[in-house]
């Protein structure tokens, strides 16, 4: 019947999958991690490595007042209150625990400062020392190696095996799969004595699947994701009766550059410099048009609605925390100018209008409040006036799928007919739905993956068989 | 193996189900219609009987310029362009055909005037002579009887039978089912030699299912729907691999009254009188706050956002087309006042503000354009000044589910894994998703049901077996 047998079978090797594997192992289970691509880490590896944590040690040090309740409130606001409240509470309450776990257990290194990202009420976002999710994935992989947790590459999930009694007992994979060839690989049946944990991520790169849910997001819209961000794992779960939830909620990132493919290096520049310490203008008008630190959905809507030519502009004071600046300059994603005049000419912005915009914004900075769009101005914010100046051209790209399978507080996948847990099936991370509602806040994805990955791992290890 | 056998098995007996049954019969198929409740007609029977048709005979007569393209454009606008364009085109192009079919084939009687509903560019909405969907359902049932099409009541779908070769070959029902008792009824297996057509409607009254998709819509929010508007049919389809689409898109009706349960008689009063020929004010401010003829979503958002006490107000000139007026007055849903003063006092509206609001609105009417909210003002619109005056208190109620299973242009249900049609499975009406995108326009639901019900019926009758 089965070719291989483990206590816990984890599908996916990003933040959620590896957190699951480590905790399940810690709980005494034998564990295998399945990854369809030729290398582990999925999207997590190429993410910006931003982790939201409420009431964190660094916040205490810096005197920033925060709480899980405030983080949850920010998540509800961005999510248009369509979030599943009980799950949000868990993410918010365990956010700092999850962060501590990465530091104390895995040895992850973070920069000694906090970032404020769009939609957050306060600066609460840690960033890995290398400004990349790989700063977390690598230590996770090291920990897996140290604990002899096998990660099987080119292992494509083709079926979740659910028995007539309702219990999930294992998976069928295509072993030796060569993405994206549907014909490659040979069937291998892997029993999960205790549980299968789905951590297969989102479907931002699955154009067929995403356009069914939202036809606007056709093949012309780029994505920040790696090519493996496709829907097979989610589909396999839906085929055995998992509950789909909010699949049409698909988020675009407002900070991605039109001058490079994917997430690239420019996204982090916009997030850490252009938006908090600069302005976002429409090149055709030279005017600001949105609070640069509002929720992603609001920013993207503002960018797309009038087909704006969006450019983020900052100066030398604004790039202090832009750790990807040099890479951006080298790749031509961010351009540097000695004067605003030069910046305006080379980007086809009407100089007079841009000067008025900057002057007015600088007045807001000196007043300490944004007169036009209510952007929360940071204490260390300076006027845009010190050369050199920097500009990055932006275009929204498909970034995150808020929808997925429904889970309960224990990370168990719920049956579409009974609304009860499917015995033996868990899920964590972007493949789940409902936590982020209509729009996910930046830097909460990693927190979500870590928190629910750990919960799913602990519970799967203890599932009776 | 099977207890009964038909060419076409139709699940659901509303507009979509009966249109399917009649067309499948016309195509030479033996047909059975299954209905879980004790009476046929579902929500269709209690709807307002409003049918949108583009470039219709009455429009020609009245000199109203319209086209399928304009109807489609209006649908895209309300749907935030998240509609499946190919399906919208079919509904728009066949809208007048579908209307003609109800008149010529079924003998449905409509009022000799057209209505303009929120979000429509022009007056294109027919209304049945009795201002109710029963004005269409009854002739449909008569036609079924005449053609010996059996409608089996208390027949609850419990499973769609899909064979390992991928084909749907029939259904299992609970026969003698007593809604909503899960334990009632005995299993009966019905073979569908050619096709099963799912026409089971939406899930507005399925609180568990709808709150999974949108937790805001909890049990405290009322619905306009009949109790049978639950998700079992949709769930049965998802369990055999149908593609779910936009399930979180659930619409509330802005015109429903807080002074009666369900759709009631007030909804039609607001739609035909209060909104087109009156104003919508917040009782706490005495001010208008939204274009009374904007899309439902915009109106509901405006009503809910600030927890307004919404009241629609009109006068004797505005109630000319309000065919439910007498019923509304009798039931106390609409109240009649000799003076605006009296209306203001009894509804706790600050009189001064209300008088200013009405005066300003009347100036808009005399100018021929709405100075404040851009409401499209009808040619026959008169100032609010002729007693008696009328007021109706409103509260948004869950009304329509835009989401459902994905179908193609032939009404075939698509498989979630292959994106290809599931052989032998069709769907029509509210159980399908994607046609209306983020928000459905008023009076397009019946059109959709008729158009795709007829398509599904024709194709199911011709499905090879």
GROMACS .gro file of C-alpha atoms in nm, chain A residues 40-292:
model
  253
   40UNK     CA    1   1.404   2.431  -0.079
   41UNK     CA    2   1.263   2.758   0.054
   42UNK     CA    3   0.996   2.854  -0.196
   43UNK     CA    4   0.891   3.218  -0.195
   44UNK     CA    5   1.014   3.256   0.159
   45UNK     CA    6   1.374   3.258   0.037
   46UNK     CA    7   1.317   3.555  -0.191
   47UNK     CA    8   1.095   3.754   0.044
   48UNK     CA    9   1.226   4.063   0.218
   49UNK     CA   10   1.269   3.896   0.556
   50UNK     CA   11   1.036   4.137   0.735
   51UNK     CA   12   0.875   4.006   1.055
   52UNK     CA   13   0.605   4.190   1.248
   53UNK     CA   14   0.611   4.138   1.626
   54UNK     CA   15   0.391   4.320   1.877
   55UNK     CA   16   0.532   4.428   2.215
   56UNK     CA   17   0.876   4.306   2.113
   57UNK     CA   18   1.209   4.352   2.296
   58UNK     CA   19   1.327   4.614   2.047
   59UNK     CA   20   1.004   4.809   2.084
   60UNK     CA   21   1.054   4.814   2.459
   61UNK     CA   22   1.412   4.932   2.412
   62UNK     CA   23   1.303   5.209   2.174
   63UNK     CA   24   1.005   5.311   2.386
   64UNK     CA   25   0.747   5.216   2.124
   65UNK     CA   26   0.414   5.132   2.286
   66UNK     CA   27   0.252   4.835   2.114
   67UNK     CA   28   0.036   4.533   2.196
   68UNK     CA   29  -0.105   4.222   2.030
   69UNK     CA   30  -0.442   4.397   2.042
   70UNK     CA   31  -0.308   4.689   1.838
   71UNK     CA   32  -0.151   4.457   1.582
   72UNK     CA   33  -0.480   4.266   1.554
   73UNK     CA   34  -0.665   4.596   1.513
   74UNK     CA   35  -0.433   4.699   1.230
   75UNK     CA   36  -0.487   4.360   1.064
   76UNK     CA   37  -0.865   4.396   1.089
   77UNK     CA   38  -0.852   4.743   0.941
   78UNK     CA   39  -0.646   4.635   0.639
   79UNK     CA   40  -0.855   4.319   0.608
   80UNK     CA   41  -1.177   4.524   0.599
   81UNK     CA   42  -1.281   4.320   0.900
   82UNK     CA   43  -1.330   4.015   0.680
   83UNK     CA   44  -1.058   3.838   0.881
   84UNK     CA   45  -1.133   3.538   1.099
   85UNK     CA   46  -1.091   3.707   1.436
   86UNK     CA   47  -0.994   3.400   1.637
   87UNK     CA   48  -0.703   3.324   1.403
   88UNK     CA   49  -0.584   3.685   1.393
   89UNK     CA   50  -0.571   3.692   1.772
   90UNK     CA   51  -0.344   3.389   1.774
   91UNK     CA   52  -0.104   3.539   1.520
   92UNK     CA   53  -0.089   3.868   1.710
   93UNK     CA   54  -0.054   3.712   2.055
   94UNK     CA   55   0.220   3.472   1.950
   95UNK     CA   56   0.407   3.712   1.720
   96UNK     CA   57   0.683   3.800   1.963
   97UNK     CA   58   0.716   3.436   2.075
   98UNK     CA   59   0.767   3.335   1.713
   99UNK     CA   60   1.030   3.604   1.665
  100UNK     CA   61   1.211   3.496   1.982
  101UNK     CA   62   1.205   3.137   1.860
  102UNK     CA   63   1.389   3.235   1.542
  103UNK     CA   64   1.652   3.418   1.746
  104UNK     CA   65   1.700   3.180   2.035
  105UNK     CA   66   1.640   2.848   1.864
  106UNK     CA   67   1.763   2.916   1.514
  107UNK     CA   68   2.012   3.197   1.565
  108UNK     CA   69   1.852   3.430   1.311
  109UNK     CA   70   2.013   3.774   1.304
  110UNK     CA   71   1.807   4.090   1.271
  111UNK     CA   72   1.908   4.451   1.218
  112UNK     CA   73   1.903   4.655   1.538
  113UNK     CA   74   1.621   4.882   1.421
  114UNK     CA   75   1.248   4.858   1.357
  115UNK     CA   76   1.058   4.957   1.044
  116UNK     CA   77   0.713   5.103   1.004
  117UNK     CA   78   0.532   4.952   0.710
  118UNK     CA   79   0.208   5.060   0.542
  119UNK     CA   80  -0.103   5.004   0.752
  120UNK     CA   81   0.084   4.947   1.080
  121UNK     CA   82   0.012   5.193   1.360
  122UNK     CA   83   0.368   5.177   1.494
  123UNK     CA   84   0.715   5.061   1.398
  124UNK     CA   85   0.706   4.692   1.483
  125UNK     CA   86   0.875   4.520   1.192
  126UNK     CA   87   1.208   4.344   1.231
  127UNK     CA   88   1.424   4.284   0.927
  128UNK     CA   89   1.680   4.009   0.889
  129UNK     CA   90   2.041   4.126   0.879
  130UNK     CA   91   2.063   4.038   0.509
  131UNK     CA   92   1.727   4.199   0.428
  132UNK     CA   93   1.601   3.871   0.288
  133UNK     CA   94   1.388   3.578   0.394
  134UNK     CA   95   1.691   3.360   0.327
  135UNK     CA   96   1.822   3.499   0.657
  136UNK     CA   97   1.557   3.283   0.824
  137UNK     CA   98   1.530   2.996   0.575
  138UNK     CA   99   1.903   2.912   0.591
  139UNK     CA  100   1.912   2.869   0.969
  140UNK     CA  101   1.591   2.666   0.942
  141UNK     CA  102   1.751   2.436   0.686
  142UNK     CA  103   2.060   2.406   0.908
  143UNK     CA  104   1.840   2.306   1.199
  144UNK     CA  105   1.665   2.047   0.980
  145UNK     CA  106   2.002   1.901   0.878
  146UNK     CA  107   2.122   1.895   1.236
  147UNK     CA  108   1.810   1.704   1.334
  148UNK     CA  109   1.820   1.472   1.034
  149UNK     CA  110   1.489   1.596   0.900
  150UNK     CA  111   1.481   1.486   0.540
  151UNK     CA  112   1.379   1.738   0.274
  152UNK     CA  113   1.288   1.561  -0.046
  153UNK     CA  114   1.316   1.782  -0.355
  154UNK     CA  115   1.134   1.738  -0.687
  155UNK     CA  116   0.853   1.578  -0.489
  156UNK     CA  117   0.524   1.704  -0.630
  157UNK     CA  118   0.202   1.643  -0.437
  158UNK     CA  119  -0.053   1.482  -0.664
  159UNK     CA  120  -0.309   1.351  -0.415
  160UNK     CA  121  -0.397   1.368  -0.049
  161UNK     CA  122  -0.527   1.025   0.050
  162UNK     CA  123  -0.845   1.053   0.256
  163UNK     CA  124  -1.001   0.727   0.364
  164UNK     CA  125  -1.376   0.653   0.361
  165UNK     CA  126  -1.374   0.695   0.740
  166UNK     CA  127  -1.280   1.060   0.676
  167UNK     CA  128  -0.920   1.044   0.797
  168UNK     CA  129  -0.624   1.164   0.591
  169UNK     CA  130  -0.363   0.890   0.595
  170UNK     CA  131  -0.097   1.004   0.354
  171UNK     CA  132  -0.014   1.148   0.016
  172UNK     CA  133   0.072   1.038  -0.333
  173UNK     CA  134   0.351   1.233  -0.495
  174UNK     CA  135   0.528   1.245  -0.826
  175UNK     CA  136   0.883   1.168  -0.727
  176UNK     CA  137   1.160   1.310  -0.940
  177UNK     CA  138   0.923   1.577  -1.069
  178UNK     CA  139   1.071   1.842  -1.296
  179UNK     CA  140   0.872   2.163  -1.253
  180UNK     CA  141   0.654   2.252  -1.441
  181UNK     CA  142   0.624   1.937  -1.649
  182UNK     CA  143   0.297   1.762  -1.563
  183UNK     CA  144   0.428   1.437  -1.711
  184UNK     CA  145   0.749   1.406  -1.513
  185UNK     CA  146   0.801   1.202  -1.197
  186UNK     CA  147   0.692   0.859  -1.080
  187UNK     CA  148   0.417   0.791  -0.827
  188UNK     CA  149   0.529   0.737  -0.470
  189UNK     CA  150   0.287   0.672  -0.184
  190UNK     CA  151   0.388   0.814   0.150
  191UNK     CA  152   0.197   0.727   0.462
  192UNK     CA  153   0.154   0.990   0.733
  193UNK     CA  154   0.090   0.795   1.052
  194UNK     CA  155  -0.008   1.107   1.245
  195UNK     CA  156  -0.068   1.392   1.006
  196UNK     CA  157  -0.018   1.563   0.674
  197UNK     CA  158   0.061   1.934   0.697
  198UNK     CA  159  -0.005   2.145   0.391
  199UNK     CA  160   0.235   2.439   0.364
  200UNK     CA  161   0.230   2.484  -0.009
  201UNK     CA  162   0.196   2.860  -0.024
  202UNK     CA  163  -0.011   3.075  -0.257
  203UNK     CA  164  -0.100   3.082  -0.627
  204UNK     CA  165   0.030   3.422  -0.735
  205UNK     CA  166   0.210   3.264  -1.030
  206UNK     CA  167  -0.075   3.029  -1.124
  207UNK     CA  168  -0.227   3.245  -1.393
  208UNK     CA  169  -0.510   3.004  -1.478
  209UNK     CA  170  -0.614   2.966  -1.115
  210UNK     CA  171  -0.580   3.331  -1.017
  211UNK     CA  172  -0.767   3.466  -1.319
  212UNK     CA  173  -1.061   3.237  -1.241
  213UNK     CA  174  -1.085   3.410  -0.906
  214UNK     CA  175  -1.004   3.756  -1.036
  215UNK     CA  176  -1.002   3.800  -1.414
  216UNK     CA  177  -0.828   4.136  -1.381
  217UNK     CA  178  -0.508   3.958  -1.279
  218UNK     CA  179  -0.434   3.819  -1.623
  219UNK     CA  180  -0.101   3.718  -1.770
  220UNK     CA  181  -0.010   4.081  -1.835
  221UNK     CA  182   0.019   4.149  -1.463
  222UNK     CA  183   0.357   4.051  -1.326
  223UNK     CA  184   0.414   3.877  -0.995
  224UNK     CA  185   0.676   3.913  -0.723
  225UNK     CA  186   0.666   3.537  -0.662
  226UNK     CA  187   0.893   3.254  -0.771
  227UNK     CA  188   0.759   3.029  -1.050
  228UNK     CA  189   0.657   2.753  -0.808
  229UNK     CA  190   0.383   2.965  -0.650
  230UNK     CA  191   0.109   2.753  -0.810
  231UNK     CA  192  -0.215   2.604  -0.680
  232UNK     CA  193  -0.165   2.225  -0.688
  233UNK     CA  194  -0.142   2.184  -0.310
  234UNK     CA  195  -0.452   2.391  -0.251
  235UNK     CA  196  -0.639   2.205  -0.526
  236UNK     CA  197  -0.543   1.866  -0.380
  237UNK     CA  198  -0.691   1.975  -0.046
  238UNK     CA  199  -1.011   2.107  -0.204
  239UNK     CA  200  -1.052   1.779  -0.390
  240UNK     CA  201  -1.074   1.585  -0.064
  241UNK     CA  202  -1.325   1.823   0.094
  242UNK     CA  203  -1.125   2.108   0.248
  243UNK     CA  204  -1.316   2.436   0.274
  244UNK     CA  205  -1.206   2.708   0.030
  245UNK     CA  206  -1.217   3.055   0.175
  246UNK     CA  207  -1.189   3.399   0.016
  247UNK     CA  208  -0.996   3.271  -0.287
  248UNK     CA  209  -1.066   3.591  -0.480
  249UNK     CA  210  -0.873   3.799  -0.227
  250UNK     CA  211  -0.542   3.836  -0.407
  251UNK     CA  212  -0.303   4.115  -0.318
  252UNK     CA  213  -0.073   4.321  -0.536
  253UNK     CA  214   0.239   4.482  -0.395
  254UNK     CA  215   0.254   4.860  -0.453
  255UNK     CA  216   0.629   4.884  -0.402
  256UNK     CA  217   0.758   4.663  -0.683
  257UNK     CA  218   0.965   4.812  -0.963
  258UNK     CA  219   0.875   4.807  -1.330
  259UNK     CA  220   1.247   4.805  -1.409
  260UNK     CA  221   1.314   4.452  -1.290
  261UNK     CA  222   1.135   4.118  -1.284
  262UNK     CA  223   0.965   3.976  -0.976
  263UNK     CA  224   1.019   4.095  -0.619
  264UNK     CA  225   1.372   4.201  -0.708
  265UNK     CA  226   1.573   4.441  -0.498
  266UNK     CA  227   1.361   4.750  -0.554
  267UNK     CA  228   1.065   4.634  -0.344
  268UNK     CA  229   1.267   4.654  -0.023
  269UNK     CA  230   1.402   4.995  -0.128
  270UNK     CA  231   1.047   5.130  -0.160
  271UNK     CA  232   0.937   4.968   0.165
  272UNK     CA  233   1.230   5.083   0.377
  273UNK     CA  234   1.313   5.417   0.212
  274UNK     CA  235   1.087   5.543  -0.067
  275UNK     CA  236   0.756   5.508   0.117
  276UNK     CA  237   0.842   5.587   0.482
  277UNK     CA  238   1.111   5.849   0.405
  278UNK     CA  239   1.002   5.977   0.067
  279UNK     CA  240   0.701   6.051  -0.149
  280UNK     CA  241   0.508   5.865  -0.415
  281UNK     CA  242   0.413   6.084  -0.712
  282UNK     CA  243   0.242   6.040  -1.046
  283UNK     CA  244   0.502   6.134  -1.308
  284UNK     CA  245   0.231   6.279  -1.530
  285UNK     CA  246   0.120   6.531  -1.268
  286UNK     CA  247   0.419   6.559  -1.037
  287UNK     CA  248   0.174   6.526  -0.747
  288UNK     CA  249   0.133   6.287  -0.456
  289UNK     CA  250  -0.190   6.088  -0.467
  290UNK     CA  251  -0.200   5.857  -0.166
  291UNK     CA  252  -0.073   5.807   0.188
  292UNK     CA  253   0.252   5.621   0.116
   0.00000   0.00000   0.00000
